[in-house]
Amino acid sequence: MTSGSKQELPDIKNLPVHLGVIMDGNGRWAKKRGLPRLAGHRAGMKSVKQIVNSCGEIGIRYLTLYAFSVENWLRPKAEVTGLMRILREYLLKEIDELDGKGVKIVASGRIDDLEKTALKILKDCIKRTQHNKGLVLNLALSYGGRAELADAVKSLSKDIKSGYLNPDKIDESLISKHLYHPEIPDPDLIIRTSGEHRLSNFLIWQSAYSEFYFTEVLWPDFGKEDLMRSLNEYQGRERRFGRI
Ligand code: FPP
């Protein structure tokens, strides 16, 4: 159930440029209804559709959705297979509408580990929407913040080994440039649903100065009103970035 009163539209001049969402609580949503966990993930897909639409409509530039973590590979095989199927279904079902609305799909993570057909569909969607100018929808898939840093270190090491990079030149900005999507700015706001107050390996480097919004609402119940509530709260915060 989405909670609380009708929310005002947030001030469009002060929106987060990049919004990250940890979509949590699908399993509990299903359990409360005596349904299998996958029914929760399927219901979560509907929230994805709503939130992507709303973000596009209000003019958020980048939306990163934590859809499948590197740790999620350790879930029972049937759940992993089901999540890959839901990803395939989502992309196949929504791509025409997303493309029509100018959404550009990108992905962050060790995506080559994804199930073969899901990977093929994902790559097709990325290619098809690569020149779109609307909302950038970054799907974090087989994603882990530490894995991303390890991959960045590997990439930097290769540049050093080939003589292209002097290790003395490594600084924070160069590390950022070796992350999966260096063109995407750090997230201004990270939302986590379902009452958990953790980052769970999501954008750990990029979230150094992010604002956090935690809600008890389970992801399949998270709708436009909840999004507006989080944006209104964000707009009431003072961000100092370590200064006074
Ligand atoms: C966490 O809830 C959610 C996930 C691991 C998967 C998120 C996937 C979706 C929302 C499905 C659709 C997504 C796309 C991009 C098509 P949980 O299972 O850990 O919930 P619990 O903590 O209540 O068990």
Short mmCIF file of C-alpha atoms and ligand atoms in Angstrom, two decimals:
data_model
loop_
_atom_site.label_atom_id
_atom_site.label_comp_id
_atom_site.label_asym_id
_atom_site.label_seq_id
_atom_site.Cartn_x
_atom_site.Cartn_y
_atom_site.Cartn_z
CA MET A 1 0.00 0.00 0.00
CA THR A 2 1.32 3.45 -0.83
CA SER A 3 1.16 5.55 2.28
CA GLY A 4 0.16 9.07 3.29
CA SER A 5 -1.36 12.14 1.75
CA LYS A 6 -1.24 13.44 -1.80
CA GLN A 7 2.15 14.95 -2.54
CA GLU A 8 2.84 18.27 -4.23
CA LEU A 9 4.93 18.17 -7.38
CA PRO A 10 8.56 18.87 -6.46
CA ASP A 11 10.34 22.05 -7.56
CA ILE A 12 11.66 21.16 -11.00
CA LYS A 13 14.64 23.50 -10.60
CA ASN A 14 15.99 21.50 -7.69
CA LEU A 15 15.56 17.91 -8.73
CA PRO A 16 18.23 15.31 -8.12
CA VAL A 17 20.13 15.00 -11.40
CA HIS A 18 20.88 11.37 -10.64
CA LEU A 19 18.52 9.26 -8.54
CA GLY A 20 19.53 5.78 -7.37
CA VAL A 21 17.00 3.27 -6.07
CA ILE A 22 17.57 0.13 -4.01
CA MET A 23 14.37 -1.72 -4.80
CA ASP A 24 13.89 -3.88 -1.72
CA GLY A 25 11.03 -5.83 -0.19
CA ASN A 26 9.68 -7.89 -3.10
CA GLY A 27 10.05 -11.14 -1.14
CA ARG A 28 8.26 -9.77 1.95
CA TRP A 29 5.49 -8.32 -0.20
CA ALA A 30 4.87 -11.79 -1.65
CA LYS A 31 5.15 -13.55 1.72
CA LYS A 32 2.54 -11.26 3.27
CA ARG A 33 0.14 -12.45 0.57
CA GLY A 34 1.09 -16.12 0.76
CA LEU A 35 2.58 -15.91 -2.72
CA PRO A 36 5.90 -17.23 -4.08
CA ARG A 37 8.83 -14.76 -3.99
CA LEU A 38 8.79 -14.47 -7.77
CA ALA A 39 5.29 -13.01 -7.60
CA GLY A 40 6.86 -10.21 -5.55
CA HIS A 41 9.52 -9.61 -8.18
CA ARG A 42 6.86 -9.59 -10.87
CA ALA A 43 4.86 -7.01 -8.90
CA GLY A 44 8.14 -5.09 -8.51
CA MET A 45 8.35 -4.88 -12.28
CA LYS A 46 5.15 -2.79 -12.27
CA SER A 47 6.73 -0.33 -9.84
CA VAL A 48 9.77 -0.14 -12.13
CA LYS A 49 7.49 0.86 -15.00
CA GLN A 50 5.75 3.53 -12.90
CA ILE A 51 8.91 5.03 -11.47
CA VAL A 52 10.71 5.09 -14.83
CA ASN A 53 7.69 6.88 -16.35
CA SER A 54 7.44 9.36 -13.50
CA CYS A 55 11.17 10.16 -13.55
CA GLY A 56 11.00 10.75 -17.31
CA GLU A 57 7.93 12.98 -16.92
CA ILE A 58 9.33 15.18 -14.18
CA GLY A 59 12.72 15.56 -15.85
CA ILE A 60 15.16 13.49 -13.80
CA ARG A 61 18.21 12.98 -16.02
CA TYR A 62 19.65 9.71 -14.66
CA LEU A 63 17.94 6.87 -12.82
CA THR A 64 19.94 3.90 -11.56
CA LEU A 65 17.91 0.90 -10.45
CA TYR A 66 19.60 -1.82 -8.40
CA ALA A 67 17.97 -4.73 -10.21
CA PHE A 68 20.38 -7.62 -9.53
CA SER A 69 23.47 -7.57 -7.34
CA VAL A 70 26.59 -9.73 -7.62
CA GLU A 71 25.47 -11.25 -4.31
CA ASN A 72 22.05 -12.15 -5.78
CA TRP A 73 23.73 -14.98 -7.74
CA LEU A 74 23.81 -16.84 -4.41
CA ARG A 75 19.99 -17.00 -4.23
CA PRO A 76 18.25 -20.33 -5.05
CA LYS A 77 18.62 -21.24 -8.72
CA ALA A 78 14.87 -21.00 -9.37
CA GLU A 79 14.76 -17.42 -8.08
CA VAL A 80 17.78 -16.41 -10.18
CA THR A 81 16.26 -18.01 -13.28
CA GLY A 82 12.95 -16.28 -12.54
CA LEU A 83 14.65 -12.88 -12.12
CA MET A 84 16.42 -13.34 -15.48
CA ARG A 85 13.05 -14.18 -17.05
CA ILE A 86 11.45 -11.08 -15.51
CA LEU A 87 14.31 -8.94 -16.86
CA ARG A 88 13.80 -10.39 -20.36
CA GLU A 89 10.04 -9.84 -20.16
CA TYR A 90 10.41 -6.28 -18.90
CA LEU A 91 12.77 -5.29 -21.69
CA LEU A 92 10.81 -7.01 -24.46
CA LYS A 93 7.49 -5.62 -23.25
CA GLU A 94 8.59 -2.07 -22.52
CA ILE A 95 11.25 -1.32 -25.13
CA ASP A 96 8.92 0.25 -27.71
CA GLU A 97 7.40 2.60 -25.14
CA LEU A 98 10.77 3.42 -23.54
CA ASP A 99 12.34 4.12 -26.90
CA GLY A 100 9.29 6.18 -27.93
CA LYS A 101 9.73 8.33 -24.82
CA GLY A 102 13.40 8.90 -25.57
CA VAL A 103 14.73 6.78 -22.70
CA LYS A 104 18.35 5.72 -23.12
CA ILE A 105 19.08 2.34 -21.54
CA VAL A 106 22.53 1.59 -20.15
CA ALA A 107 23.72 -1.07 -17.71
CA SER A 108 26.26 -1.18 -14.91
CA GLY A 109 27.76 -4.40 -13.64
CA ARG A 110 29.40 -7.60 -14.77
CA ILE A 111 26.69 -8.01 -17.36
CA ASP A 112 28.52 -10.71 -19.31
CA ASP A 113 27.58 -13.05 -16.44
CA LEU A 114 23.85 -12.58 -17.15
CA GLU A 115 21.80 -15.38 -18.67
CA LYS A 116 22.56 -15.51 -22.41
CA THR A 117 19.18 -14.48 -23.84
CA ALA A 118 18.67 -11.75 -21.25
CA LEU A 119 22.12 -10.37 -22.12
CA LYS A 120 21.35 -10.40 -25.84
CA ILE A 121 18.04 -8.57 -25.30
CA LEU A 122 19.72 -6.06 -22.96
CA LYS A 123 22.48 -5.35 -25.49
CA ASP A 124 19.89 -4.88 -28.25
CA CYS A 125 17.98 -2.38 -26.06
CA ILE A 126 21.19 -0.50 -25.23
CA LYS A 127 22.10 -0.28 -28.91
CA ARG A 128 18.60 0.68 -30.01
CA THR A 129 18.33 3.54 -27.50
CA GLN A 130 21.94 4.72 -27.56
CA HIS A 131 21.18 8.05 -29.26
CA ASN A 132 18.07 8.87 -27.22
CA LYS A 133 18.16 12.14 -25.35
CA GLY A 134 15.64 11.59 -22.54
CA LEU A 135 15.98 9.88 -19.18
CA VAL A 136 19.07 7.68 -18.88
CA LEU A 137 17.92 4.43 -17.29
CA ASN A 138 20.94 2.71 -15.80
CA LEU A 139 20.14 -0.88 -14.86
CA ALA A 140 22.54 -2.16 -12.22
CA LEU A 141 22.75 -5.84 -13.13
CA SER A 142 25.19 -8.33 -11.69
CA TYR A 143 26.36 -5.15 -9.99
CA GLY A 144 28.48 -4.72 -6.88
CA GLY A 145 30.19 -1.53 -5.76
CA ARG A 146 33.30 -3.40 -4.63
CA ALA A 147 33.34 -5.41 -7.86
CA GLU A 148 33.12 -2.10 -9.77
CA LEU A 149 36.13 -0.77 -7.85
CA ALA A 150 38.05 -4.01 -8.43
CA ASP A 151 37.26 -3.74 -12.15
CA ALA A 152 38.43 -0.10 -12.14
CA VAL A 153 41.71 -1.12 -10.48
CA LYS A 154 42.18 -3.85 -13.10
CA SER A 155 41.60 -1.35 -15.88
CA LEU A 156 44.02 1.19 -14.33
CA SER A 157 46.64 -1.56 -13.89
CA LYS A 158 46.40 -2.46 -17.57
CA ASP A 159 47.02 1.18 -18.49
CA ILE A 160 50.07 1.23 -16.20
CA LYS A 161 51.38 -2.05 -17.60
CA SER A 162 51.09 -0.80 -21.17
CA GLY A 163 53.05 2.32 -20.20
CA TYR A 164 50.08 4.55 -20.92
CA LEU A 165 49.59 5.67 -17.31
CA ASN A 166 52.04 6.93 -14.69
CA PRO A 167 50.81 5.57 -11.30
CA ASP A 168 51.66 8.94 -9.70
CA LYS A 169 48.85 10.42 -11.79
CA ILE A 170 46.16 8.30 -10.09
CA ASP A 171 43.74 10.51 -8.22
CA GLU A 172 40.06 10.41 -7.31
CA SER A 173 38.90 11.80 -10.61
CA LEU A 174 40.90 9.21 -12.57
CA ILE A 175 39.37 6.40 -10.49
CA SER A 176 35.90 7.82 -11.25
CA LYS A 177 36.78 7.77 -14.95
CA HIS A 178 37.42 4.02 -14.77
CA LEU A 179 34.02 3.15 -13.27
CA TYR A 180 31.33 1.51 -15.43
CA HIS A 181 29.67 4.79 -16.48
CA PRO A 182 31.97 7.72 -15.82
CA GLU A 183 29.66 10.06 -17.75
CA ILE A 184 26.90 9.59 -15.15
CA PRO A 185 27.31 12.06 -12.27
CA ASP A 186 27.33 10.83 -8.67
CA PRO A 187 23.82 10.16 -7.31
CA ASP A 188 22.28 13.12 -5.50
CA LEU A 189 19.64 10.98 -3.84
CA ILE A 190 19.44 7.27 -3.05
CA ILE A 191 16.11 5.76 -2.08
CA ARG A 192 15.85 2.42 -0.30
CA THR A 193 12.49 0.80 0.24
CA SER A 194 11.29 -1.79 2.78
CA GLY A 195 12.67 -0.29 6.00
CA GLU A 196 16.27 -1.49 5.60
CA HIS A 197 18.93 1.15 6.28
CA ARG A 198 21.88 -0.21 4.33
CA LEU A 199 23.72 0.53 1.11
CA SER A 200 24.30 -3.18 0.34
CA ASN A 201 27.22 -2.58 -2.01
CA PHE A 202 25.28 -0.09 -4.20
CA LEU A 203 27.32 2.76 -5.76
CA ILE A 204 29.69 2.81 -2.78
CA TRP A 205 32.25 5.09 -4.43
CA GLN A 206 29.70 7.40 -6.04
CA SER A 207 27.51 7.84 -2.94
CA ALA A 208 30.13 9.66 -0.82
CA TYR A 209 27.95 12.80 -0.70
CA SER A 210 24.54 11.39 -1.62
CA GLU A 211 21.43 12.08 0.38
CA PHE A 212 19.53 9.01 1.55
CA TYR A 213 15.81 8.46 1.80
CA PHE A 214 14.56 5.37 3.59
CA THR A 215 10.94 4.28 3.56
CA GLU A 216 9.05 1.38 5.10
CA VAL A 217 7.07 0.97 1.87
CA LEU A 218 7.87 -2.33 0.11
CA TRP A 219 9.09 -1.93 -3.47
CA PRO A 220 5.98 -3.41 -5.19
CA ASP A 221 3.89 -0.81 -3.29
CA PHE A 222 6.19 2.11 -4.12
CA GLY A 223 4.42 4.43 -6.53
CA LYS A 224 4.45 7.96 -7.90
CA GLU A 225 3.21 9.50 -4.62
CA ASP A 226 6.06 7.85 -2.73
CA LEU A 227 8.54 9.12 -5.29
CA MET A 228 7.17 12.66 -4.93
CA ARG A 229 7.38 12.39 -1.13
CA SER A 230 11.06 11.40 -1.36
CA LEU A 231 11.81 14.26 -3.79
CA ASN A 232 10.03 16.79 -1.59
CA GLU A 233 12.05 15.65 1.40
CA TYR A 234 15.27 15.81 -0.63
CA GLN A 235 14.46 19.37 -1.64
CA GLY A 236 14.14 20.37 1.98
CA ARG A 237 17.66 19.22 2.79
CA GLU A 238 20.75 21.39 2.91
CA ARG A 239 23.71 19.80 1.10
CA ARG A 240 27.07 21.08 2.25
CA PHE A 241 29.51 18.63 0.66
CA GLY A 242 31.84 18.89 3.66
CA ARG A 243 31.79 22.69 3.65
CA ILE A 244 29.93 24.94 6.09
C1 FPP B 1 15.10 -7.11 -3.58
O1 FPP B 1 13.97 -7.62 -2.91
C2 FPP B 1 14.88 -7.09 -5.01
C3 FPP B 1 15.63 -7.76 -5.92
C4 FPP B 1 16.77 -8.61 -5.55
C5 FPP B 1 15.31 -7.73 -7.35
C6 FPP B 1 14.74 -6.48 -7.90
C7 FPP B 1 14.00 -6.84 -9.11
C8 FPP B 1 12.86 -6.28 -9.53
C9 FPP B 1 12.22 -5.12 -8.90
C10 FPP B 1 12.21 -6.91 -10.71
C11 FPP B 1 12.12 -6.11 -11.91
C12 FPP B 1 13.30 -5.28 -12.26
C13 FPP B 1 13.60 -4.91 -13.52
C14 FPP B 1 14.66 -3.91 -13.78
C15 FPP B 1 12.91 -5.47 -14.67
P1 FPP B 1 14.12 -8.92 -2.04
O2 FPP B 1 13.82 -10.09 -2.90
O3 FPP B 1 15.46 -8.99 -1.39
O4 FPP B 1 12.99 -8.71 -0.97
P2 FPP B 1 12.98 -9.22 0.55
O5 FPP B 1 14.13 -8.53 1.25
O6 FPP B 1 11.65 -8.79 1.04
O7 FPP B 1 13.15 -10.71 0.51
#
